[in-house]
PDB file of C-alpha atoms and ligand atoms in Angstrom:
ATOM      1  CA  GLY I   1       0.000   0.000   0.000  1.00  0.00           C
ATOM      2  CA  VAL I   2       0.865   3.670   0.011  1.00  0.00           C
ATOM      3  CA  PRO I   3       2.886   4.860   3.016  1.00  0.00           C
ATOM      4  CA  ILE I   4       0.757   6.644   5.570  1.00  0.00           C
ATOM      5  CA  ALA I   5       2.786   9.864   5.330  1.00  0.00           C
ATOM      6  CA  LEU I   6       1.996  10.104   1.623  1.00  0.00           C
ATOM      7  CA  HIS I   7      -1.652   9.548   2.330  1.00  0.00           C
ATOM      8  CA  ILE I   8      -1.654  12.509   4.669  1.00  0.00           C
ATOM      9  CA  ILE I   9       0.076  14.819   2.202  1.00  0.00           C
ATOM     10  CA  PHE I  10      -2.291  13.747  -0.557  1.00  0.00           C
ATOM     11  CA  PHE I  11      -5.307  14.249   1.648  1.00  0.00           C
ATOM     12  CA  GLN I  12      -4.202  17.751   2.643  1.00  0.00           C
ATOM     13  CA  ALA I  13      -3.475  18.824  -0.903  1.00  0.00           C
ATOM     14  CA  VAL I  14      -6.823  17.613  -2.158  1.00  0.00           C
ATOM     15  CA  ALA I  15      -9.187  18.186   0.690  1.00  0.00           C
ATOM     16  CA  SER I  16      -8.318  21.297   2.737  1.00  0.00           C
ATOM     17  CA  PRO I  17     -11.909  22.476   3.056  1.00  0.00           C
ATOM     18  CA  PRO I  18     -12.350  26.236   3.123  1.00  0.00           C
ATOM     19  CA  SER I  19     -13.404  26.915   6.675  1.00  0.00           C
ATOM     20  CA  SER I  20     -13.212  30.670   6.994  1.00  0.00           C
ATOM     21  CA  ASN I  21     -16.269  32.666   6.121  1.00  0.00           C
ATOM     22  CA  PHE I  22     -16.500  36.256   5.023  1.00  0.00           C
ATOM     23  CA  LEU I  23     -19.648  38.192   4.310  1.00  0.00           C
ATOM     24  CA  LEU I  24     -19.773  40.632   1.422  1.00  0.00           C
ATOM     25  CA  LEU I  25     -22.172  43.527   1.935  1.00  0.00           C
ATOM     26  CA  GLY I  26     -22.730  46.950   0.467  1.00  0.00           C
ATOM     27  CA  PRO I  27     -25.168  48.904  -1.656  1.00  0.00           C
ATOM     28  CA  SER I  28     -26.292  47.688  -5.021  1.00  0.00           C
ATOM     29  CA  GLY I  29     -23.950  48.584  -7.875  1.00  0.00           C
ATOM     30  CA  ALA I  30     -20.838  48.676  -5.678  1.00  0.00           C
ATOM     31  CA  GLY I  31     -19.257  45.743  -7.511  1.00  0.00           C
ATOM     32  CA  LYS I  32     -20.003  42.788  -5.217  1.00  0.00           C
ATOM     33  CA  THR I  33     -21.048  40.415  -7.979  1.00  0.00           C
ATOM     34  CA  ALA I  34     -18.045  41.439 -10.074  1.00  0.00           C
ATOM     35  CA  PHE I  35     -15.795  40.810  -7.057  1.00  0.00           C
ATOM     36  CA  THR I  36     -17.121  37.324  -6.240  1.00  0.00           C
ATOM     37  CA  THR I  37     -16.948  36.387  -9.911  1.00  0.00           C
ATOM     38  CA  LEU I  38     -13.315  37.554 -10.002  1.00  0.00           C
ATOM     39  CA  LEU I  39     -12.444  35.600  -6.845  1.00  0.00           C
ATOM     40  CA  GLU I  40     -13.957  32.439  -8.298  1.00  0.00           C
ATOM     41  CA  ALA I  41     -12.114  32.921 -11.581  1.00  0.00           C
ATOM     42  CA  LYS I  42      -8.831  33.535  -9.782  1.00  0.00           C
ATOM     43  CA  SER I  43      -9.193  30.447  -7.611  1.00  0.00           C
ATOM     44  CA  SER I  44      -9.793  28.129 -10.550  1.00  0.00           C
ATOM     45  CA  PRO I  45      -7.712  29.584 -13.398  1.00  0.00           C
ATOM     46  CA  ALA I  46      -7.439  26.196 -15.092  1.00  0.00           C
ATOM     47  CA  SER I  47     -11.141  25.785 -15.675  1.00  0.00           C
ATOM     48  CA  ASN I  48     -12.092  28.212 -18.370  1.00  0.00           C
ATOM     49  CA  LYS I  49     -15.784  28.218 -17.699  1.00  0.00           C
ATOM     50  CA  SER I  50     -17.391  31.536 -18.438  1.00  0.00           C
ATOM     51  CA  HIS I  51     -19.147  32.925 -15.434  1.00  0.00           C
ATOM     52  CA  THR I  52     -22.683  33.992 -15.941  1.00  0.00           C
ATOM     53  CA  THR I  53     -23.729  36.729 -13.577  1.00  0.00           C
ATOM     54  CA  HIS I  54     -25.454  35.388 -10.512  1.00  0.00           C
ATOM     55  CA  THR I  55     -29.203  35.349 -10.523  1.00  0.00           C
ATOM     56  CA  SER I  56     -30.067  37.686  -7.738  1.00  0.00           C
ATOM     57  CA  GLN I  57     -32.569  35.742  -5.684  1.00  0.00           C
ATOM     58  CA  GLN I  58     -30.156  33.355  -4.026  1.00  0.00           C
ATOM     59  CA  SER I  59     -27.345  34.039  -1.673  1.00  0.00           C
ATOM     60  CA  THR I  60     -24.146  32.953  -3.424  1.00  0.00           C
ATOM     61  CA  LEU I  61     -21.220  31.358  -1.709  1.00  0.00           C
ATOM     62  CA  ALA I  62     -17.973  31.737  -3.620  1.00  0.00           C
ATOM     63  CA  THR I  63     -14.882  29.772  -2.756  1.00  0.00           C
ATOM     64  CA  ALA I  64     -11.749  31.845  -3.094  1.00  0.00           C
ATOM     65  CA  THR I  65      -8.068  31.018  -2.891  1.00  0.00           C
ATOM     66  CA  LEU I  66      -5.652  33.323  -1.149  1.00  0.00           C
ATOM     67  CA  PRO I  67      -2.632  33.995  -3.388  1.00  0.00           C
ATOM     68  CA  PRO I  68       0.326  32.175  -1.738  1.00  0.00           C
ATOM     69  CA  THR I  69       2.347  35.388  -1.515  1.00  0.00           C
ATOM     70  CA  VAL I  70      -0.342  37.082   0.589  1.00  0.00           C
ATOM     71  CA  PRO I  71       0.669  36.757   4.249  1.00  0.00           C
ATOM     72  CA  THR I  72      -1.731  35.554   6.920  1.00  0.00           C
ATOM     73  CA  ALA I  73      -1.811  36.585  10.570  1.00  0.00           C
ATOM     74  CA  SER I  74      -0.009  33.380  11.522  1.00  0.00           C
ATOM     75  CA  ASN I  75       2.848  33.665   8.988  1.00  0.00           C
ATOM     76  CA  ARG I  76       3.237  37.416   8.581  1.00  0.00           C
ATOM     77  CA  TYR I  77       6.954  37.386   9.358  1.00  0.00           C
ATOM     78  CA  ARG I  78       7.662  34.691   6.780  1.00  0.00           C
ATOM     79  CA  SER I  79      10.633  35.355   4.493  1.00  0.00           C
ATOM     80  CA  ASP I  80      10.710  34.633   0.757  1.00  0.00           C
ATOM     81  CA  ASN I  81      12.794  31.496   1.134  1.00  0.00           C
ATOM     82  CA  ASP I  82      10.783  30.096   3.996  1.00  0.00           C
ATOM     83  CA  PRO I  83       9.728  26.492   3.279  1.00  0.00           C
ATOM     84  CA  SER I  84       6.197  27.381   4.376  1.00  0.00           C
ATOM     85  CA  LEU I  85       5.891  29.537   1.251  1.00  0.00           C
ATOM     86  CA  LYS I  86       6.384  26.412  -0.885  1.00  0.00           C
ATOM     87  CA  GLU I  87       3.768  24.717   1.227  1.00  0.00           C
ATOM     88  CA  ALA I  88       1.394  27.628   0.656  1.00  0.00           C
ATOM     89  CA  ILE I  89       1.905  27.363  -3.116  1.00  0.00           C
ATOM     90  CA  ARG I  90       1.242  23.632  -3.048  1.00  0.00           C
ATOM     91  CA  ASN I  91      -1.685  23.842  -0.698  1.00  0.00           C
ATOM     92  CA  PRO I  92      -3.192  27.316  -0.872  1.00  0.00           C
ATOM     93  CA  ILE I  93      -5.487  28.679   1.787  1.00  0.00           C
ATOM     94  CA  ARG I  94      -9.090  28.833   0.771  1.00  0.00           C
ATOM     95  CA  TYR I  95     -11.891  30.899   2.202  1.00  0.00           C
ATOM     96  CA  ARG I  96     -15.526  31.528   1.441  1.00  0.00           C
ATOM     97  CA  VAL I  97     -17.253  34.740   0.532  1.00  0.00           C
ATOM     98  CA  ARG I  98     -21.020  35.022   0.816  1.00  0.00           C
ATOM     99  CA  ASP I  99     -22.635  37.605  -1.397  1.00  0.00           C
ATOM    100  CA  THR I 100     -26.147  38.691  -0.516  1.00  0.00           C
ATOM    101  CA  PRO I 101     -28.988  38.594  -3.017  1.00  0.00           C
ATOM    102  CA  GLY I 102     -31.827  40.942  -3.848  1.00  0.00           C
ATOM    103  CA  HIS I 103     -32.071  44.510  -4.974  1.00  0.00           C
ATOM    104  CA  GLY I 104     -32.155  47.904  -3.338  1.00  0.00           C
ATOM    105  CA  LYS I 105     -33.912  47.943   0.016  1.00  0.00           C
ATOM    106  CA  LEU I 106     -34.427  44.202  -0.129  1.00  0.00           C
ATOM    107  CA  ARG I 107     -30.699  43.690  -0.434  1.00  0.00           C
ATOM    108  CA  VAL I 108     -30.078  45.803   2.648  1.00  0.00           C
ATOM    109  CA  SER I 109     -32.577  43.893   4.802  1.00  0.00           C
ATOM    110  CA  GLN I 110     -31.366  40.526   3.526  1.00  0.00           C
ATOM    111  CA  GLY I 111     -27.758  41.519   4.030  1.00  0.00           C
ATOM    112  CA  LEU I 112     -28.464  42.539   7.612  1.00  0.00           C
ATOM    113  CA  ALA I 113     -30.427  39.330   8.266  1.00  0.00           C
ATOM    114  CA  GLU I 114     -27.557  37.275   6.868  1.00  0.00           C
ATOM    115  CA  LEU I 115     -25.093  39.217   9.008  1.00  0.00           C
ATOM    116  CA  ARG I 116     -27.142  38.666  12.184  1.00  0.00           C
ATOM    117  CA  ALA I 117     -27.399  34.941  11.480  1.00  0.00           C
ATOM    118  CA  MET I 118     -23.686  34.552  10.751  1.00  0.00           C
ATOM    119  CA  ALA I 119     -22.380  36.924  13.413  1.00  0.00           C
ATOM    120  CA  LEU I 120     -24.386  35.321  16.194  1.00  0.00           C
ATOM    121  CA  SER I 121     -23.867  31.744  15.044  1.00  0.00           C
ATOM    122  CA  LYS I 122     -21.960  29.484  17.386  1.00  0.00           C
ATOM    123  CA  ASP I 123     -21.563  26.869  14.672  1.00  0.00           C
ATOM    124  CA  ILE I 124     -17.884  26.716  13.757  1.00  0.00           C
ATOM    125  CA  LYS I 125     -18.738  25.949  10.109  1.00  0.00           C
ATOM    126  CA  THR I 126     -20.465  29.277   9.664  1.00  0.00           C
ATOM    127  CA  LYS I 127     -18.142  31.255  11.907  1.00  0.00           C
ATOM    128  CA  LEU I 128     -17.654  34.704  10.496  1.00  0.00           C
ATOM    129  CA  ARG I 129     -14.066  35.949  10.207  1.00  0.00           C
ATOM    130  CA  GLY I 130     -14.766  39.332   8.726  1.00  0.00           C
ATOM    131  CA  VAL I 131     -17.170  41.571   6.855  1.00  0.00           C
ATOM    132  CA  LEU I 132     -16.303  43.198   3.547  1.00  0.00           C
ATOM    133  CA  PHE I 133     -18.436  46.257   2.949  1.00  0.00           C
ATOM    134  CA  MET I 134     -18.029  47.345  -0.650  1.00  0.00           C
ATOM    135  CA  VAL I 135     -18.661  50.880  -1.848  1.00  0.00           C
ATOM    136  CA  ASP I 136     -18.560  52.559  -5.248  1.00  0.00           C
ATOM    137  CA  THR I 137     -16.156  55.434  -4.589  1.00  0.00           C
ATOM    138  CA  ALA I 138     -17.235  57.291  -7.720  1.00  0.00           C
ATOM    139  CA  ALA I 139     -20.879  57.293  -6.591  1.00  0.00           C
ATOM    140  CA  LEU I 140     -20.288  58.689  -3.096  1.00  0.00           C
ATOM    141  CA  VAL I 141     -20.144  62.309  -4.277  1.00  0.00           C
ATOM    142  CA  ASP I 142     -23.899  62.024  -4.669  1.00  0.00           C
ATOM    143  CA  GLU I 143     -25.519  63.091  -1.367  1.00  0.00           C
ATOM    144  CA  SER I 144     -28.325  60.542  -1.372  1.00  0.00           C
ATOM    145  CA  THR I 145     -25.970  57.692  -2.299  1.00  0.00           C
ATOM    146  CA  LEU I 146     -23.671  58.721   0.538  1.00  0.00           C
ATOM    147  CA  ARG I 147     -26.628  58.838   2.917  1.00  0.00           C
ATOM    148  CA  ASP I 148     -27.890  55.370   1.861  1.00  0.00           C
ATOM    149  CA  THR I 149     -24.414  53.871   2.023  1.00  0.00           C
ATOM    150  CA  ALA I 150     -23.635  55.357   5.442  1.00  0.00           C
ATOM    151  CA  THR I 151     -27.030  54.260   6.809  1.00  0.00           C
ATOM    152  CA  TYR I 152     -26.377  50.694   5.668  1.00  0.00           C
ATOM    153  CA  LEU I 153     -22.861  50.738   7.122  1.00  0.00           C
ATOM    154  CA  HIS I 154     -24.159  52.230  10.387  1.00  0.00           C
ATOM    155  CA  ASP I 155     -26.707  49.400  10.727  1.00  0.00           C
ATOM    156  CA  VAL I 156     -24.070  46.773   9.940  1.00  0.00           C
ATOM    157  CA  LEU I 157     -21.711  48.190  12.568  1.00  0.00           C
ATOM    158  CA  LEU I 158     -24.554  48.286  15.098  1.00  0.00           C
ATOM    159  CA  VAL I 159     -25.102  44.530  14.621  1.00  0.00           C
ATOM    160  CA  LEU I 160     -21.391  43.949  15.196  1.00  0.00           C
ATOM    161  CA  GLN I 161     -21.477  46.191  18.259  1.00  0.00           C
ATOM    162  CA  LYS I 162     -24.438  44.310  19.747  1.00  0.00           C
ATOM    163  CA  ARG I 163     -22.543  41.058  19.218  1.00  0.00           C
ATOM    164  CA  ALA I 164     -19.442  42.535  20.843  1.00  0.00           C
ATOM    165  CA  LYS I 165     -21.400  43.655  23.891  1.00  0.00           C
ATOM    166  CA  ASN I 166     -23.069  40.293  24.354  1.00  0.00           C
ATOM    167  CA  GLY I 167     -19.743  38.480  24.382  1.00  0.00           C
ATOM    168  CA  SER I 168     -17.578  38.397  27.474  1.00  0.00           C
ATOM    169  CA  SER I 169     -15.034  41.172  27.791  1.00  0.00           C
ATOM    170  CA  SER I 170     -12.170  38.676  27.752  1.00  0.00           C
ATOM    171  CA  LYS I 171     -13.064  37.892  24.146  1.00  0.00           C
ATOM    172  CA  ARG I 172     -12.078  41.310  22.870  1.00  0.00           C
ATOM    173  CA  THR I 173      -9.683  39.859  20.324  1.00  0.00           C
ATOM    174  CA  THR I 174     -12.432  37.913  18.585  1.00  0.00           C
ATOM    175  CA  GLU I 175     -14.463  40.915  17.472  1.00  0.00           C
ATOM    176  CA  ILE I 176     -15.404  40.665  13.822  1.00  0.00           C
ATOM    177  CA  PRO I 177     -13.424  43.253  11.809  1.00  0.00           C
ATOM    178  CA  LEU I 178     -14.880  45.158   8.869  1.00  0.00           C
ATOM    179  CA  LEU I 179     -13.196  46.229   5.666  1.00  0.00           C
ATOM    180  CA  VAL I 180     -14.633  49.098   3.679  1.00  0.00           C
ATOM    181  CA  ALA I 181     -13.528  48.000   0.220  1.00  0.00           C
ATOM    182  CA  ALA I 182     -13.328  51.345  -1.579  1.00  0.00           C
ATOM    183  CA  ASN I 183     -13.951  50.006  -5.074  1.00  0.00           C
ATOM    184  CA  LYS I 184     -13.647  51.527  -8.560  1.00  0.00           C
ATOM    185  CA  GLN I 185     -10.432  53.414  -7.870  1.00  0.00           C
ATOM    186  CA  ASP I 186      -9.737  53.060 -11.615  1.00  0.00           C
ATOM    187  CA  LEU I 187     -12.327  55.740 -12.360  1.00  0.00           C
ATOM    188  CA  PHE I 188     -10.924  59.246 -12.409  1.00  0.00           C
ATOM    189  CA  THR I 189     -14.061  60.522 -10.663  1.00  0.00           C
ATOM    190  CA  ALA I 190     -13.408  58.175  -7.720  1.00  0.00           C
ATOM    191  CA  LEU I 191     -12.869  59.621  -4.266  1.00  0.00           C
ATOM    192  CA  PRO I 192      -9.573  58.497  -2.698  1.00  0.00           C
ATOM    193  CA  PRO I 193      -9.902  56.117   0.298  1.00  0.00           C
ATOM    194  CA  GLY I 194      -9.019  58.848   2.815  1.00  0.00           C
ATOM    195  CA  ALA I 195     -11.883  61.032   1.609  1.00  0.00           C
ATOM    196  CA  VAL I 196     -14.232  58.031   1.584  1.00  0.00           C
ATOM    197  CA  LYS I 197     -13.378  57.404   5.217  1.00  0.00           C
ATOM    198  CA  GLU I 198     -13.979  61.028   6.211  1.00  0.00           C
ATOM    199  CA  LYS I 199     -17.288  61.218   4.367  1.00  0.00           C
ATOM    200  CA  LEU I 200     -18.575  57.985   5.859  1.00  0.00           C
ATOM    201  CA  GLU I 201     -17.526  58.974   9.376  1.00  0.00           C
ATOM    202  CA  ALA I 202     -19.161  62.412   9.084  1.00  0.00           C
ATOM    203  CA  GLU I 203     -22.358  60.938   7.665  1.00  0.00           C
ATOM    204  CA  ILE I 204     -22.539  58.224  10.325  1.00  0.00           C
ATOM    205  CA  ASP I 205     -22.063  60.956  12.923  1.00  0.00           C
ATOM    206  CA  ARG I 206     -25.114  62.759  11.535  1.00  0.00           C
ATOM    207  CA  ILE I 207     -27.165  59.553  11.531  1.00  0.00           C
ATOM    208  CA  ARG I 208     -26.114  58.899  15.108  1.00  0.00           C
ATOM    209  CA  GLN I 209     -27.005  62.402  16.250  1.00  0.00           C
ATOM    210  CA  SER I 210     -30.469  62.308  14.747  1.00  0.00           C
ATOM    211  CA  LYS I 211     -31.043  58.848  16.185  1.00  0.00           C
ATOM    212  CA  ASN I 212     -29.944  60.033  19.596  1.00  0.00           C
ATOM    213  CA  LYS I 213     -32.227  63.034  19.392  1.00  0.00           C
ATOM    214  CA  GLY I 214     -35.088  60.744  18.375  1.00  0.00           C
ATOM    215  CA  LEU I 215     -34.419  58.570  21.382  1.00  0.00           C
ATOM    216  CA  LEU I 216     -34.324  61.529  23.739  1.00  0.00           C
ATOM    217  CA  ASP I 217     -37.647  62.796  22.411  1.00  0.00           C
ATOM    218  CA  ALA I 218     -39.167  59.337  22.690  1.00  0.00           C
ATOM    219  CA  ALA I 219     -37.742  58.885  26.177  1.00  0.00           C
ATOM    220  CA  GLU I 220     -40.221  61.397  27.564  1.00  0.00           C
ATOM    221  CA  THR I 221     -42.999  58.941  26.857  1.00  0.00           C
ATOM    222  CA  GLU I 222     -41.253  55.575  26.860  1.00  0.00           C
ATOM    223  CA  VAL I 223     -38.419  55.547  29.353  1.00  0.00           C
ATOM    224  CA  GLU I 224     -38.113  51.765  29.118  1.00  0.00           C
ATOM    225  CA  ASP I 225     -36.935  51.624  25.540  1.00  0.00           C
ATOM    226  CA  GLU I 226     -33.179  51.570  25.560  1.00  0.00           C
ATOM    227  CA  GLU I 227     -31.883  51.609  22.022  1.00  0.00           C
ATOM    228  CA  GLU I 228     -28.216  51.469  21.338  1.00  0.00           C
ATOM    229  CA  ILE I 229     -26.090  54.248  19.943  1.00  0.00           C
ATOM    230  CA  LEU I 230     -23.117  53.319  17.783  1.00  0.00           C
ATOM    231  CA  ALA I 231     -19.826  53.708  19.677  1.00  0.00           C
ATOM    232  CA  ASN I 232     -21.793  54.633  22.819  1.00  0.00           C
ATOM    233  CA  ASP I 233     -20.448  58.035  23.589  1.00  0.00           C
ATOM    234  CA  ASP I 234     -22.796  60.472  21.892  1.00  0.00           C
ATOM    235  CA  GLN I 235     -20.771  63.455  23.105  1.00  0.00           C
ATOM    236  CA  GLU I 236     -17.810  62.707  20.905  1.00  0.00           C
ATOM    237  CA  THR I 237     -17.811  62.980  17.130  1.00  0.00           C
ATOM    238  CA  PHE I 238     -18.047  59.578  15.499  1.00  0.00           C
ATOM    239  CA  SER I 239     -14.941  58.042  13.984  1.00  0.00           C
ATOM    240  CA  PHE I 240     -13.877  54.469  13.270  1.00  0.00           C
ATOM    241  CA  LYS I 241     -11.125  54.990  15.857  1.00  0.00           C
ATOM    242  CA  LEU I 242     -13.728  55.862  18.495  1.00  0.00           C
ATOM    243  CA  LEU I 243     -15.707  52.753  17.551  1.00  0.00           C
ATOM    244  CA  GLU I 244     -12.616  50.600  17.982  1.00  0.00           C
ATOM    245  CA  PHE I 245     -11.847  52.212  21.312  1.00  0.00           C
ATOM    246  CA  GLU I 246     -15.390  51.696  22.601  1.00  0.00           C
ATOM    247  CA  THR I 247     -16.137  48.248  21.197  1.00  0.00           C
ATOM    248  CA  GLY I 248     -12.938  46.620  19.898  1.00  0.00           C
ATOM    249  CA  ILE I 249     -14.323  46.464  16.354  1.00  0.00           C
ATOM    250  CA  LYS I 250     -11.671  47.376  13.793  1.00  0.00           C
ATOM    251  CA  VAL I 251     -12.729  49.189  10.628  1.00  0.00           C
ATOM    252  CA  GLU I 252     -10.326  49.820   7.771  1.00  0.00           C
ATOM    253  CA  VAL I 253     -10.937  51.693   4.532  1.00  0.00           C
ATOM    254  CA  VAL I 254      -8.805  50.330   1.708  1.00  0.00           C
ATOM    255  CA  GLY I 255      -8.892  51.330  -1.950  1.00  0.00           C
ATOM    256  CA  GLY I 256      -8.953  48.937  -4.875  1.00  0.00           C
ATOM    257  CA  ALA I 257     -10.555  48.083  -8.188  1.00  0.00           C
ATOM    258  CA  VAL I 258     -12.216  44.864  -9.256  1.00  0.00           C
ATOM    259  CA  LYS I 259     -11.724  46.000 -12.827  1.00  0.00           C
ATOM    260  CA  GLY I 260      -8.078  45.903 -13.727  1.00  0.00           C
ATOM    261  CA  ASP I 261      -7.087  43.331 -11.139  1.00  0.00           C
ATOM    262  CA  GLN I 262      -5.957  40.905 -13.812  1.00  0.00           C
ATOM    263  CA  GLU I 263      -4.217  43.598 -15.855  1.00  0.00           C
ATOM    264  CA  GLU I 264      -2.417  45.100 -12.857  1.00  0.00           C
ATOM    265  CA  GLU I 265      -3.122  48.386 -14.494  1.00  0.00           C
ATOM    266  CA  PHE I 266      -4.888  50.281 -11.756  1.00  0.00           C
ATOM    267  CA  GLY I 267      -2.844  50.228  -8.616  1.00  0.00           C
ATOM    268  CA  SER I 268      -3.205  47.038  -6.706  1.00  0.00           C
ATOM    269  CA  GLY I 269      -6.517  45.680  -8.023  1.00  0.00           C
ATOM    270  CA  VAL I 270      -7.991  43.611  -5.189  1.00  0.00           C
ATOM    271  CA  ARG I 271      -4.615  42.656  -3.719  1.00  0.00           C
ATOM    272  CA  ARG I 272      -4.874  44.871  -0.654  1.00  0.00           C
ATOM    273  CA  TRP I 273      -8.284  43.460   0.167  1.00  0.00           C
ATOM    274  CA  GLU I 274      -6.791  39.971  -0.088  1.00  0.00           C
ATOM    275  CA  GLU I 275      -4.093  41.116   2.318  1.00  0.00           C
ATOM    276  CA  TRP I 276      -6.792  42.221   4.744  1.00  0.00           C
ATOM    277  CA  VAL I 277      -8.455  38.796   4.394  1.00  0.00           C
ATOM    278  CA  GLY I 278      -5.085  37.164   5.075  1.00  0.00           C
ATOM    279  CA  MET I 279      -4.723  39.080   8.322  1.00  0.00           C
ATOM    280  CA  CYS I 280      -8.114  37.731   9.468  1.00  0.00           C
ATOM    281  CA  LEU I 281      -7.007  34.111   8.968  1.00  0.00           C
TER     282      LEU I 281
HETATM  283  P1  GDP Z   1     -23.341  44.722  -7.156  1.00  0.00           P
HETATM  284  O1  GDP Z   1     -24.728  45.242  -7.318  1.00  0.00           O
HETATM  285  O2  GDP Z   1     -22.697  45.250  -5.911  1.00  0.00           O
HETATM  286  O3  GDP Z   1     -23.246  43.235  -7.250  1.00  0.00           O
HETATM  287  O4  GDP Z   1     -22.479  45.363  -8.340  1.00  0.00           O
HETATM  288  P2  GDP Z   1     -21.972  44.675  -9.702  1.00  0.00           P
HETATM  289  O5  GDP Z   1     -20.932  43.660  -9.429  1.00  0.00           O
HETATM  290  O6  GDP Z   1     -23.175  44.226 -10.467  1.00  0.00           O
HETATM  291  O7  GDP Z   1     -21.266  45.902 -10.403  1.00  0.00           O
HETATM  292  C1  GDP Z   1     -21.979  47.055 -10.800  1.00  0.00           C
HETATM  293  C2  GDP Z   1     -21.283  47.682 -11.992  1.00  0.00           C
HETATM  294  O8  GDP Z   1     -20.004  48.203 -11.602  1.00  0.00           O
HETATM  295  C3  GDP Z   1     -20.993  46.687 -13.104  1.00  0.00           C
HETATM  296  O9  GDP Z   1     -21.258  47.315 -14.345  1.00  0.00           O
HETATM  297  C4  GDP Z   1     -19.509  46.384 -12.955  1.00  0.00           C
HETATM  298  O10 GDP Z   1     -18.916  46.041 -14.184  1.00  0.00           O
HETATM  299  C5  GDP Z   1     -18.977  47.708 -12.451  1.00  0.00           C
HETATM  300  N1  GDP Z   1     -17.719  47.581 -11.678  1.00  0.00           N
HETATM  301  C6  GDP Z   1     -17.450  46.695 -10.692  1.00  0.00           C
HETATM  302  N2  GDP Z   1     -16.203  46.887 -10.210  1.00  0.00           N
HETATM  303  C7  GDP Z   1     -15.666  47.924 -10.900  1.00  0.00           C
HETATM  304  C8  GDP Z   1     -14.395  48.607 -10.856  1.00  0.00           C
HETATM  305  O11 GDP Z   1     -13.483  48.303 -10.080  1.00  0.00           O
HETATM  306  N3  GDP Z   1     -14.246  49.649 -11.720  1.00  0.00           N
HETATM  307  C9  GDP Z   1     -15.215  50.030 -12.589  1.00  0.00           C
HETATM  308  N4  GDP Z   1     -14.946  51.044 -13.406  1.00  0.00           N
HETATM  309  N5  GDP Z   1     -16.407  49.414 -12.662  1.00  0.00           N
HETATM  310  C10 GDP Z   1     -16.645  48.375 -11.830  1.00  0.00           C
END
């Protein structure tokens, strides 16, 4: 028969089930479908099947492969001639990205429902490692798009905050991080990631203030109702830093472009988002 050691190597190379889950959220038109399609294409370059766009009524689960040169949290100090790099090439790390279906308002409510289910799940198979919140950085100059996007992001962060508060304080390190994937940086009308961050923070601050005011007004009649405010301290201006300080939830805004990833024409394509994924693994 085949030596046992060989069996093990063979099994690892073939099986290695993707066990890390990521949830892809964001307003319609941000590029989520394009991104999951790209990840699938990149993880199976040999198969030349043309990808039809996903029909929008089902939640899609894409299996992606992390490029071997992308470091993970556990091997971030690896050098180029480290044997573990060879191992990573032979047996790449896989992860799963769930894209949410539906359109417009429906997409938002379904995305939030999916997030609640995954974030609160104790099942290791559906354990959520991170949330990717994709935005179209060329569309954010429009006031109503900014408002919609920030409202969605605010509600997503509130779910993560509720989860963080329900957990024990010793579990601070296991808070689910969120990446704002600032997409479409190839367009010359795109806002740079720094401006995207500022706009989202300022808009979330406004949403938070009006919510707080609403609660104060309501409190005169219903004192019982204790709704949560994002990042707790309503005195301070909202920022992602404040959120991290108050709840342990890390938010990063990183630019990229789904278009041009294969051509390496526009900056880093999706590479820096893959690096963020790597740091969650
Ligand atoms: P979804 O609604 O979030 O799934 O968005 P889609 O994936 O359907 O993308 C919406 C539109 O944006 C499509 O026409 C895509 O081709 C386009 N798109 C996606 N990513 C990029 C990008 O990085 N740059 C540019 N210029 N267009 C993009």
